[in-house]
N, C-alpha and C. Protein backbone atom coordinates (compact mmCIF):
# COMPACT_ATOMS: atom_id res chain seq x y z
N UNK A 1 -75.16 27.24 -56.63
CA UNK A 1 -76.50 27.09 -56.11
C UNK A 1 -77.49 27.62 -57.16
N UNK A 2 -78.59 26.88 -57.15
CA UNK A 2 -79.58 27.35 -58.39
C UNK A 2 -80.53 28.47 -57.72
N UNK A 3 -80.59 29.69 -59.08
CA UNK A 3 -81.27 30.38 -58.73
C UNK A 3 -83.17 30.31 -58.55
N UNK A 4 -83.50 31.17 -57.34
CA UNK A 4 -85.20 30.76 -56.92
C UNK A 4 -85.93 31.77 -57.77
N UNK A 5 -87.24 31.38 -57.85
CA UNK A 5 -87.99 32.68 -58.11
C UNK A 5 -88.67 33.33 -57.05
N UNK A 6 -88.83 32.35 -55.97
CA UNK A 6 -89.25 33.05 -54.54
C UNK A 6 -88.15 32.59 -53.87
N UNK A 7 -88.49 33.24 -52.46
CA UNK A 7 -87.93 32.76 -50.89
C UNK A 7 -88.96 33.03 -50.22
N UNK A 8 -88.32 32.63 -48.84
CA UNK A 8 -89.48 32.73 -47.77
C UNK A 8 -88.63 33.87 -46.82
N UNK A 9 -88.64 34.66 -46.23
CA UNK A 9 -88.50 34.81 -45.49
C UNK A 9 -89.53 35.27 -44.17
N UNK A 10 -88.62 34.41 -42.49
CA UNK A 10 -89.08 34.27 -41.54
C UNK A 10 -88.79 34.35 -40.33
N UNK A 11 -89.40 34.69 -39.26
CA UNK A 11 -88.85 34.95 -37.54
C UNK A 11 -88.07 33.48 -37.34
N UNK A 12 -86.80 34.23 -36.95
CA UNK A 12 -86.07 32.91 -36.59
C UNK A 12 -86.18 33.06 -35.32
N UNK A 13 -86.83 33.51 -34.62
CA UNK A 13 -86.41 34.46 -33.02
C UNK A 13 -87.48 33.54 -32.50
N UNK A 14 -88.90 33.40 -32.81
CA UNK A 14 -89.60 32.21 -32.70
C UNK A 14 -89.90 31.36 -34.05
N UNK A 15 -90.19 29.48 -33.54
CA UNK A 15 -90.06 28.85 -34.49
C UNK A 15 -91.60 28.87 -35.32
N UNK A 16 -92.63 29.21 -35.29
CA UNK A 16 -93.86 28.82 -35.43
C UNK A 16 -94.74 29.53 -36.85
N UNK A 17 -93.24 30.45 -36.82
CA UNK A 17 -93.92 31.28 -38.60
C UNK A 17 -93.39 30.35 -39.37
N UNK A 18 -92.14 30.02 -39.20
CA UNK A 18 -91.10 29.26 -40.14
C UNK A 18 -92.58 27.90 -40.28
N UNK A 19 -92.79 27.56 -39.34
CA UNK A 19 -92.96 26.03 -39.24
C UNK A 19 -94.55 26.40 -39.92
N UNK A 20 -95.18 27.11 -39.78
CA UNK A 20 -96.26 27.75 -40.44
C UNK A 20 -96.25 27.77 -42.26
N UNK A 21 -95.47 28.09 -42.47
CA UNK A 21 -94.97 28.35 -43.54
C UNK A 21 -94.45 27.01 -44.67
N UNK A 22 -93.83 26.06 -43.72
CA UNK A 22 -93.09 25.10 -44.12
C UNK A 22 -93.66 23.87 -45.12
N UNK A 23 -94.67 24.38 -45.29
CA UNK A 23 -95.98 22.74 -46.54
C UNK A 23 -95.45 23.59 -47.39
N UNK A 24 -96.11 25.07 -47.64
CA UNK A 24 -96.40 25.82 -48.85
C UNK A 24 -94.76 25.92 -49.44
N UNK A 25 -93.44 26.12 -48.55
CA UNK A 25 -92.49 26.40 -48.92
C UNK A 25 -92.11 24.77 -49.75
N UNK A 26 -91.86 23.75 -49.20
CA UNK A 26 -91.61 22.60 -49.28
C UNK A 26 -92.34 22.37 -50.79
N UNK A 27 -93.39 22.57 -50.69
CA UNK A 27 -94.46 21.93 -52.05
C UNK A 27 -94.13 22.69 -52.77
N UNK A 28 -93.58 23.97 -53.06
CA UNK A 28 -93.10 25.06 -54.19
C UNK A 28 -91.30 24.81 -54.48
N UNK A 29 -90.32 24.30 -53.43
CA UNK A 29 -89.21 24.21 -53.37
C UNK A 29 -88.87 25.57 -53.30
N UNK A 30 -89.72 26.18 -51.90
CA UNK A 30 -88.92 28.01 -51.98
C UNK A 30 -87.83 27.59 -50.43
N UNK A 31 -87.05 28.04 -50.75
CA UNK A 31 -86.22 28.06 -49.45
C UNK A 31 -86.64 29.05 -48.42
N UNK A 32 -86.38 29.08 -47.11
CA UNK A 32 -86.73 29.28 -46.08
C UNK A 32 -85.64 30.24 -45.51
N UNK A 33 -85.01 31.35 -45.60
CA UNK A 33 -84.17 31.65 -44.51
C UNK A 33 -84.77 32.56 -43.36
N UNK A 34 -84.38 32.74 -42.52
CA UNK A 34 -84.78 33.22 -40.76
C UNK A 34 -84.30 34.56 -40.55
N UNK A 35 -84.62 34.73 -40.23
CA UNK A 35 -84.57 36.49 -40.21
C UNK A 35 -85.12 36.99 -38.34
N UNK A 36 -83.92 38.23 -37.73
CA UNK A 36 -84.94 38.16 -36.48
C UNK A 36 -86.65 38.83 -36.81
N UNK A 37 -87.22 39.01 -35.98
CA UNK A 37 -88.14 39.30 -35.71
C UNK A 37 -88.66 40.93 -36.25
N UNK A 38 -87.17 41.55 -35.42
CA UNK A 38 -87.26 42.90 -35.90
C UNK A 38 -85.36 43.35 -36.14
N UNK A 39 -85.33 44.32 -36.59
CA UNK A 39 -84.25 44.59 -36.71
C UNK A 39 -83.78 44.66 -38.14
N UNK A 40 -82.38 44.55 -38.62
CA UNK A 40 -81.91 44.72 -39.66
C UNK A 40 -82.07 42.96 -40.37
N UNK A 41 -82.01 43.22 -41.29
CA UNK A 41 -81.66 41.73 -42.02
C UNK A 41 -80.17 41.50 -41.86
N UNK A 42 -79.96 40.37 -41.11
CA UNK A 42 -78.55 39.54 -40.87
C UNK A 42 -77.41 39.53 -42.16
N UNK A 43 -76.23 39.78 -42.39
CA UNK A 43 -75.58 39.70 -43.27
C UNK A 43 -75.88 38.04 -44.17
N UNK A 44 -75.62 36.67 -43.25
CA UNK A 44 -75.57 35.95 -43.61
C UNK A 44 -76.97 36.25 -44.35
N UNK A 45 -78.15 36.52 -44.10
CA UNK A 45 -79.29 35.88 -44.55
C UNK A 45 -79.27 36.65 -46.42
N UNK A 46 -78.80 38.11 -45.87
CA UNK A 46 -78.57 39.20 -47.14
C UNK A 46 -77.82 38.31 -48.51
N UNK A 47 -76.49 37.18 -47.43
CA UNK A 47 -75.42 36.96 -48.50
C UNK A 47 -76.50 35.62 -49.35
N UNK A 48 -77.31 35.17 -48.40
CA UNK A 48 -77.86 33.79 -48.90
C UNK A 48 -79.12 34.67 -49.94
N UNK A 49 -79.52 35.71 -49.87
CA UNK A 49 -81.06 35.69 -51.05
C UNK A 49 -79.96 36.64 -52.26
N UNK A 50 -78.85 37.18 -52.06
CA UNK A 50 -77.99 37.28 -53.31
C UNK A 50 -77.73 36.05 -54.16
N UNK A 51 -77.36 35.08 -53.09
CA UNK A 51 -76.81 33.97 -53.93
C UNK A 51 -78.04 33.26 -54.74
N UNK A 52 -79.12 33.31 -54.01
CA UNK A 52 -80.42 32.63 -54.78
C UNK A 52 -80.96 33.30 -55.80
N UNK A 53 -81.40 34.49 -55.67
CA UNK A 53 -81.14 35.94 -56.75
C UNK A 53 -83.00 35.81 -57.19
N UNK A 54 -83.53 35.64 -55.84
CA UNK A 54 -85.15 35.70 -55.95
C UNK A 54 -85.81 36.67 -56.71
N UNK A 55 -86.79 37.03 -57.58
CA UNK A 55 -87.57 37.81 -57.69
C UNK A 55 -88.60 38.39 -56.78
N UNK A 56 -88.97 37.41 -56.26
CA UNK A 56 -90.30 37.86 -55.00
C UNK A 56 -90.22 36.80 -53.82
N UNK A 57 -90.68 37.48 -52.97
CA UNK A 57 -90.40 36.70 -51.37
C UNK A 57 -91.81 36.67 -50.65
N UNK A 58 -92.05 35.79 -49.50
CA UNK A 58 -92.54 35.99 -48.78
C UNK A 58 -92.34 36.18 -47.59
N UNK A 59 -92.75 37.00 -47.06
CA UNK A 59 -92.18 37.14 -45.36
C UNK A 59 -93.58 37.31 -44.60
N UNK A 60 -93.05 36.66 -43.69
CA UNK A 60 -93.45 35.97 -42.68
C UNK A 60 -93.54 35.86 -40.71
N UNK A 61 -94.09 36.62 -40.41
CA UNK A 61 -93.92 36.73 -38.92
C UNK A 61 -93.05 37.70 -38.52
N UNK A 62 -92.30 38.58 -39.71
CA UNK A 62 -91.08 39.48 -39.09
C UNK A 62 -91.83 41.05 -39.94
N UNK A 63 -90.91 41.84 -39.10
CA UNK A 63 -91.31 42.92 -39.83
C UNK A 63 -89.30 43.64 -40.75
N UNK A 64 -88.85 42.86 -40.93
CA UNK A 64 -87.64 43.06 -42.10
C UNK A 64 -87.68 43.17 -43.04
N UNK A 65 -87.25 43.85 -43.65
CA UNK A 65 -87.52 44.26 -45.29
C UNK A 65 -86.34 43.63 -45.95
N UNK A 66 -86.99 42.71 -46.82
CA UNK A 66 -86.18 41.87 -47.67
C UNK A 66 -85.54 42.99 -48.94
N UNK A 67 -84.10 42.80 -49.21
CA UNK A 67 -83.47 43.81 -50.17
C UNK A 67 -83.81 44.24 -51.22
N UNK A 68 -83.56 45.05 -51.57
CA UNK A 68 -84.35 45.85 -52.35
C UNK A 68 -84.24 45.73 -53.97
N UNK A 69 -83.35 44.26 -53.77
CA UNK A 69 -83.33 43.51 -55.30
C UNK A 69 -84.50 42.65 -55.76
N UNK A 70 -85.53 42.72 -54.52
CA UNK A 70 -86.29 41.77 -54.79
C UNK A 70 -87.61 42.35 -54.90
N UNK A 71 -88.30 42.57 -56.46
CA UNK A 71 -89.15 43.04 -56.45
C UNK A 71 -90.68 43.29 -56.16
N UNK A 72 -90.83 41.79 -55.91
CA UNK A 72 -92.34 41.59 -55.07
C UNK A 72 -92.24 40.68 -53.86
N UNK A 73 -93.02 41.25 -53.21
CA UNK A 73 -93.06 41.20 -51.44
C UNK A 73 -94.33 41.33 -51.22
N UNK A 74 -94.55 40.04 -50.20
CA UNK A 74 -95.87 39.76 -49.73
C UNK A 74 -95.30 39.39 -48.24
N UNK A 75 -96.24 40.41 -47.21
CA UNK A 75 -95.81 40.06 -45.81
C UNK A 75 -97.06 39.37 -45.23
N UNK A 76 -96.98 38.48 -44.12
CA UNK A 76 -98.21 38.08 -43.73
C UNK A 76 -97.47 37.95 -42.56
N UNK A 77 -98.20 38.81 -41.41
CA UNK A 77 -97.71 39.26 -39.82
C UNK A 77 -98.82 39.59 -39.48
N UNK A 78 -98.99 38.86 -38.66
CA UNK A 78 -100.50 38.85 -37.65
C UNK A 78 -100.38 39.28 -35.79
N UNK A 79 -100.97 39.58 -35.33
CA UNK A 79 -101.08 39.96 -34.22
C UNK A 79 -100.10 38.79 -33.12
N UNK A 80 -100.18 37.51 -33.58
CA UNK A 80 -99.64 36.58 -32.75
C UNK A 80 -99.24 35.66 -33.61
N UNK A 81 -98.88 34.19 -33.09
CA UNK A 81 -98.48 33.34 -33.99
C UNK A 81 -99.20 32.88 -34.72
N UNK A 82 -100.87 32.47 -33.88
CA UNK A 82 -101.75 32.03 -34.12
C UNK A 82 -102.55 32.72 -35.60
N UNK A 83 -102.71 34.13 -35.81
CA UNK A 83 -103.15 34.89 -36.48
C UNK A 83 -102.17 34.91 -37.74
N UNK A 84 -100.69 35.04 -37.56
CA UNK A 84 -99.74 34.42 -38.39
C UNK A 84 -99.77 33.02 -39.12
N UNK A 85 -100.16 32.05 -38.50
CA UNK A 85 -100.66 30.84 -39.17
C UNK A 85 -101.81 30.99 -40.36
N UNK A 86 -102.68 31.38 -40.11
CA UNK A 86 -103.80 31.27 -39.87
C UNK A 86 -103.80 32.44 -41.26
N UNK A 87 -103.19 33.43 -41.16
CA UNK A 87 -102.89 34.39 -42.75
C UNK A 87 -102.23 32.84 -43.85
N UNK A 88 -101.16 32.72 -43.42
CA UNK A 88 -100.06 32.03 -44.22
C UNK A 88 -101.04 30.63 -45.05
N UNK A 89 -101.81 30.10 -44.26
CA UNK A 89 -102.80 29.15 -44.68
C UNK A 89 -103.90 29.81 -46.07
N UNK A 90 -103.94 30.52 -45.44
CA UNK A 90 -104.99 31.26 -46.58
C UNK A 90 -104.17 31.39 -47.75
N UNK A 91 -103.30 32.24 -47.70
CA UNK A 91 -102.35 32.80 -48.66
C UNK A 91 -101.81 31.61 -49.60
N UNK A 92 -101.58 30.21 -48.44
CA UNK A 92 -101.07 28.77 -49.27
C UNK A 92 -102.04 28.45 -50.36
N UNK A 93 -103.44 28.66 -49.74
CA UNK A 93 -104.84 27.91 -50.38
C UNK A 93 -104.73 29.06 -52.03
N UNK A 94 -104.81 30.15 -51.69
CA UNK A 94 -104.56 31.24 -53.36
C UNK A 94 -103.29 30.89 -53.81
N UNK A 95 -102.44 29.99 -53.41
CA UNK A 95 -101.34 29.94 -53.95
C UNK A 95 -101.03 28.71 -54.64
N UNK A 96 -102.26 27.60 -54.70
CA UNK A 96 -102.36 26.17 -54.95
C UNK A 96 -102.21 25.47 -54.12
N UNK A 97 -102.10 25.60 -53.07
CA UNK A 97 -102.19 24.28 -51.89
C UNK A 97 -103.90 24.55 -51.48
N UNK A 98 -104.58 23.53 -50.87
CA UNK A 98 -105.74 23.70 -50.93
C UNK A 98 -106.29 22.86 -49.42
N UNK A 99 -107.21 23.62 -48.92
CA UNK A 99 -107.78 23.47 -47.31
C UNK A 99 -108.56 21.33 -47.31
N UNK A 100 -108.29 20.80 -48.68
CA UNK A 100 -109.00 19.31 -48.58
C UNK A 100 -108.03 19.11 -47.36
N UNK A 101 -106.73 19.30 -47.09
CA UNK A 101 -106.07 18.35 -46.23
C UNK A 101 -105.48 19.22 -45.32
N UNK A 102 -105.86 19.12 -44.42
CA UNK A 102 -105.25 20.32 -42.80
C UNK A 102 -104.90 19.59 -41.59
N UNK A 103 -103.77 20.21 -41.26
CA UNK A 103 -102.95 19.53 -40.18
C UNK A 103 -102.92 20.63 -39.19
N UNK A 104 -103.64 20.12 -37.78
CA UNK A 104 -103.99 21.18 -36.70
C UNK A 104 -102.57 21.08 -35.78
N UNK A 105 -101.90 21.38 -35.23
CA UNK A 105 -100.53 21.09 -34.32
C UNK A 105 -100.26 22.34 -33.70
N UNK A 106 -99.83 21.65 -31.94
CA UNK A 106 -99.52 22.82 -31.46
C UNK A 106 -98.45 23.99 -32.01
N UNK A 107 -98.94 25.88 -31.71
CA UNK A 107 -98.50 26.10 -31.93
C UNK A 107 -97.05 26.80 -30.98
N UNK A 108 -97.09 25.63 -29.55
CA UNK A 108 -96.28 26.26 -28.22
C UNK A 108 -94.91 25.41 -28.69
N UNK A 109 -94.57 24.10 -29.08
CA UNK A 109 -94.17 23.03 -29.03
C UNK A 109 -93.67 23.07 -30.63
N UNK A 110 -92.61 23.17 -31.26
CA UNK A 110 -92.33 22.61 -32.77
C UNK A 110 -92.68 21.12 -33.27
N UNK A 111 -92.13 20.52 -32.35
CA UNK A 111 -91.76 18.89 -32.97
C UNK A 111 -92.85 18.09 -33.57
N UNK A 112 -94.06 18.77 -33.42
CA UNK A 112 -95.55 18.05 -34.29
C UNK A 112 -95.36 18.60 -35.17
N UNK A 113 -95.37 20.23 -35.41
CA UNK A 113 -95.68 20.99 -36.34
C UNK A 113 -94.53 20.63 -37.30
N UNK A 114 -92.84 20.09 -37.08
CA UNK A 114 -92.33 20.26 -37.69
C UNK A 114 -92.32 18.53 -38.84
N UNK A 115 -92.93 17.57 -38.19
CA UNK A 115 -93.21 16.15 -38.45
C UNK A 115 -94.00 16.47 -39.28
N UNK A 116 -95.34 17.01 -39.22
CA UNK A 116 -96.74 17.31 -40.01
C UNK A 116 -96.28 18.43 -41.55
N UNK A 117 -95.29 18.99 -41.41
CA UNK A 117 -95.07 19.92 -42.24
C UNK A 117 -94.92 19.13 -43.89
N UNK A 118 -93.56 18.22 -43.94
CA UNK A 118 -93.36 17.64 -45.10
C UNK A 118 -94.67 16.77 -45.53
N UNK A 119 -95.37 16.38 -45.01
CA UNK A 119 -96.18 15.61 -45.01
C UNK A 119 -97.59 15.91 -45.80
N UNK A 120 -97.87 17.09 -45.29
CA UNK A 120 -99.06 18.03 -46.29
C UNK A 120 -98.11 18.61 -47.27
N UNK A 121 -97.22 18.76 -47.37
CA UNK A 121 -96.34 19.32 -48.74
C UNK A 121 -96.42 18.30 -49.80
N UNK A 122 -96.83 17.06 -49.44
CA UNK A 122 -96.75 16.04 -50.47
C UNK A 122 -97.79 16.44 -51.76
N UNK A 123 -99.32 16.69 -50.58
CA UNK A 123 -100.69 16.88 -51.47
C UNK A 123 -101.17 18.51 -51.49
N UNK A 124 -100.11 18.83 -51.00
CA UNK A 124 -100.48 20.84 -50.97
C UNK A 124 -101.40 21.10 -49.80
N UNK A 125 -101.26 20.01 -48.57
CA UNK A 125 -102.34 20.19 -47.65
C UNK A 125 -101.63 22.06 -46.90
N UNK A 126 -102.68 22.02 -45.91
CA UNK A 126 -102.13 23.51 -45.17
C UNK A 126 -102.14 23.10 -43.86
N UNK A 127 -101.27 23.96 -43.36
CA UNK A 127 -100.83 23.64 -41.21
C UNK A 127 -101.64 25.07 -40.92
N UNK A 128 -102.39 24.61 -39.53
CA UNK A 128 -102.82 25.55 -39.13
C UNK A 128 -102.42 24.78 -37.75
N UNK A 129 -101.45 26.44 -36.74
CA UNK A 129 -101.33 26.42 -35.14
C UNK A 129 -102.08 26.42 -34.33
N UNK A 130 -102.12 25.65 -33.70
CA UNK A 130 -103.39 25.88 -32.33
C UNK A 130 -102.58 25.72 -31.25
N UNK A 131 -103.89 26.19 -29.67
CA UNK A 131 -102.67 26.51 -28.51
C UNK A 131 -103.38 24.46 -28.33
N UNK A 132 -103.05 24.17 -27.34
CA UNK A 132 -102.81 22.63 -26.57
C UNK A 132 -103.99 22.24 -26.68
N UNK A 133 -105.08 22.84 -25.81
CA UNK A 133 -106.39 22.89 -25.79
C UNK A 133 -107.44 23.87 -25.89
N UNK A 134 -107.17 24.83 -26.75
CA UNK A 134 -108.25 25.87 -26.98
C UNK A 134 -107.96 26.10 -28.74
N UNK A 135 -108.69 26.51 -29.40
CA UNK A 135 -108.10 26.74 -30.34
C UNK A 135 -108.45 28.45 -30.67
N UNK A 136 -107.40 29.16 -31.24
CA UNK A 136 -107.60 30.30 -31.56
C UNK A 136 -108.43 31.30 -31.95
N UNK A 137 -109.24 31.93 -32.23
CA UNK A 137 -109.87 32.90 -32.82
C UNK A 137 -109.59 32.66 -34.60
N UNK A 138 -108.50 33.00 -34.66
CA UNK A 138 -107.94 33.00 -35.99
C UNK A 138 -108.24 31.90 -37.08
N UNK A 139 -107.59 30.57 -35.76
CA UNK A 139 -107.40 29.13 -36.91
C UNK A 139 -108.95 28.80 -36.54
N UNK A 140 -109.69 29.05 -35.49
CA UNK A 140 -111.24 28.88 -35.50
C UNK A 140 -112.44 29.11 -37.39
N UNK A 141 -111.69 30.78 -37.00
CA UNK A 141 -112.29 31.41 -38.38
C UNK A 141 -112.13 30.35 -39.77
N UNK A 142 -110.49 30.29 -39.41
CA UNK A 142 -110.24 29.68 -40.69
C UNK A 142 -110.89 28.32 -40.91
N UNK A 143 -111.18 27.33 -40.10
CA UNK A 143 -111.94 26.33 -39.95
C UNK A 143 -112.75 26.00 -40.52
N UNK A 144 -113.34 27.23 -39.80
CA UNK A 144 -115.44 27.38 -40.36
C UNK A 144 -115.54 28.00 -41.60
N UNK A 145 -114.39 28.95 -42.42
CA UNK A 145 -115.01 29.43 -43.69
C UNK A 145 -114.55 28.17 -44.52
N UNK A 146 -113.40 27.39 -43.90
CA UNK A 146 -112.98 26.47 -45.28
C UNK A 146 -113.59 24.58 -44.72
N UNK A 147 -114.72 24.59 -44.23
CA UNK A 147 -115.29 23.56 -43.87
C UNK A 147 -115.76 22.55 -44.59
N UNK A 148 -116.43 23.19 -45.88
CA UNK A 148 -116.87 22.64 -47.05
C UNK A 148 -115.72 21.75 -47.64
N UNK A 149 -114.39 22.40 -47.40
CA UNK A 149 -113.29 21.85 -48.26
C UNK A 149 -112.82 20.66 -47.87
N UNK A 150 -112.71 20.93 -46.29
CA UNK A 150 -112.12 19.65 -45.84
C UNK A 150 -112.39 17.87 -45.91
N UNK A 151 -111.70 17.69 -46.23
CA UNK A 151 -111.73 16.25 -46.71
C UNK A 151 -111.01 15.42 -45.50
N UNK A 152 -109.74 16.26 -44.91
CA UNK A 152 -108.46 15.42 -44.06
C UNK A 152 -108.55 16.27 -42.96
N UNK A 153 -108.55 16.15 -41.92
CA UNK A 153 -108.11 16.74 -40.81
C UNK A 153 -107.18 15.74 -40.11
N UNK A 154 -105.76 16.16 -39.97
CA UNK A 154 -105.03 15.73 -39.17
C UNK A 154 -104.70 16.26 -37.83
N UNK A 155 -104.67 15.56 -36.48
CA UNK A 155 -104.75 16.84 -35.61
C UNK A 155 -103.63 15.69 -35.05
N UNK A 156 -102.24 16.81 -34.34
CA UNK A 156 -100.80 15.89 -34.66
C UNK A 156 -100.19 16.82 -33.16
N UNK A 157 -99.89 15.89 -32.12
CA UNK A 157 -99.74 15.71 -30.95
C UNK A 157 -100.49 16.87 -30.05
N UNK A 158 -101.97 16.84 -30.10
CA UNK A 158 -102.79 17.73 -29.05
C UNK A 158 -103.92 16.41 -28.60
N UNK A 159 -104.04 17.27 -27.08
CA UNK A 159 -104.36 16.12 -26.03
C UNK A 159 -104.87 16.76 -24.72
């Protein structure tokens, strides 16, 4: 297996950091492994970022501390999922993916969010979670500061 210079790590316990996460990972080719929420890091997940032999990670929705082979660590854990999105977006946009193309999808439900994901990975677009019919505080904010940017709004099974 070829070695990464990042990973992702993410709450496997809920799906909505992972799926949060999933343009910026996809458009960089960082792999993704799941991690619970809280607790120890899983052997399997330990044996999989040996084998990749990352320098720096991102984590994501959990509070686990990725091993201590890996020298830079960036966590983005927000109060909820929504606030978790809604970091990870930002963090995509400083990271070269950029707010022209945003895909709104629930964040109760995977199967939009997980359709919409590869899809903005093509052009470095960013996913931001929303609930069915209200939208967050968080992905609100994020909206209105990056308004100027938007070019695409995709909004992908809300109704």
């Amino acid at each position: 297996m070829p070695k990464l210079a990042k990973i992702v790590l993410a709450s496997g316990d809920r799906f909505p950091d992972a799926l949060s996460v999933a343009p910026l990972a996809a458009k960089n080719g960082w792999a993704i492994l799941l991690t619970p929420q809280a607790g120890p890091l899983p052997d399997a997940t330990a044996s999989a970022v040996e084998t990749l032999g990352p320098s720096s990670a991102l984590v994501v929705g959990t509070r686990v501390e990725p091993p201590a082979s890996i020298a830079d660590v960036t966590s983005k854990v927000g109060a909820d999922r929504y606030a978790t999105s809604a970091m990870v977006a930002e963090y995509a946009a400083a990271s070269g993916s950029a707010f022209t193309h945003v895909g709104l999808a629930t964040g109760t439900n995977y199967p939009d969010a997980l359709v919409v994901g590869p899809y903005l990975a093509q052009d470095g677009g960013v996913l931001l979670l929303t609930r069915g019919t209200t939208v967050p505080d968080p992905i609100r904010a994020q909206l209105s500061a990056n308004r100027d940017d938007i070019e695409t709004l995709h909004i992908v099974g809300l109704g």
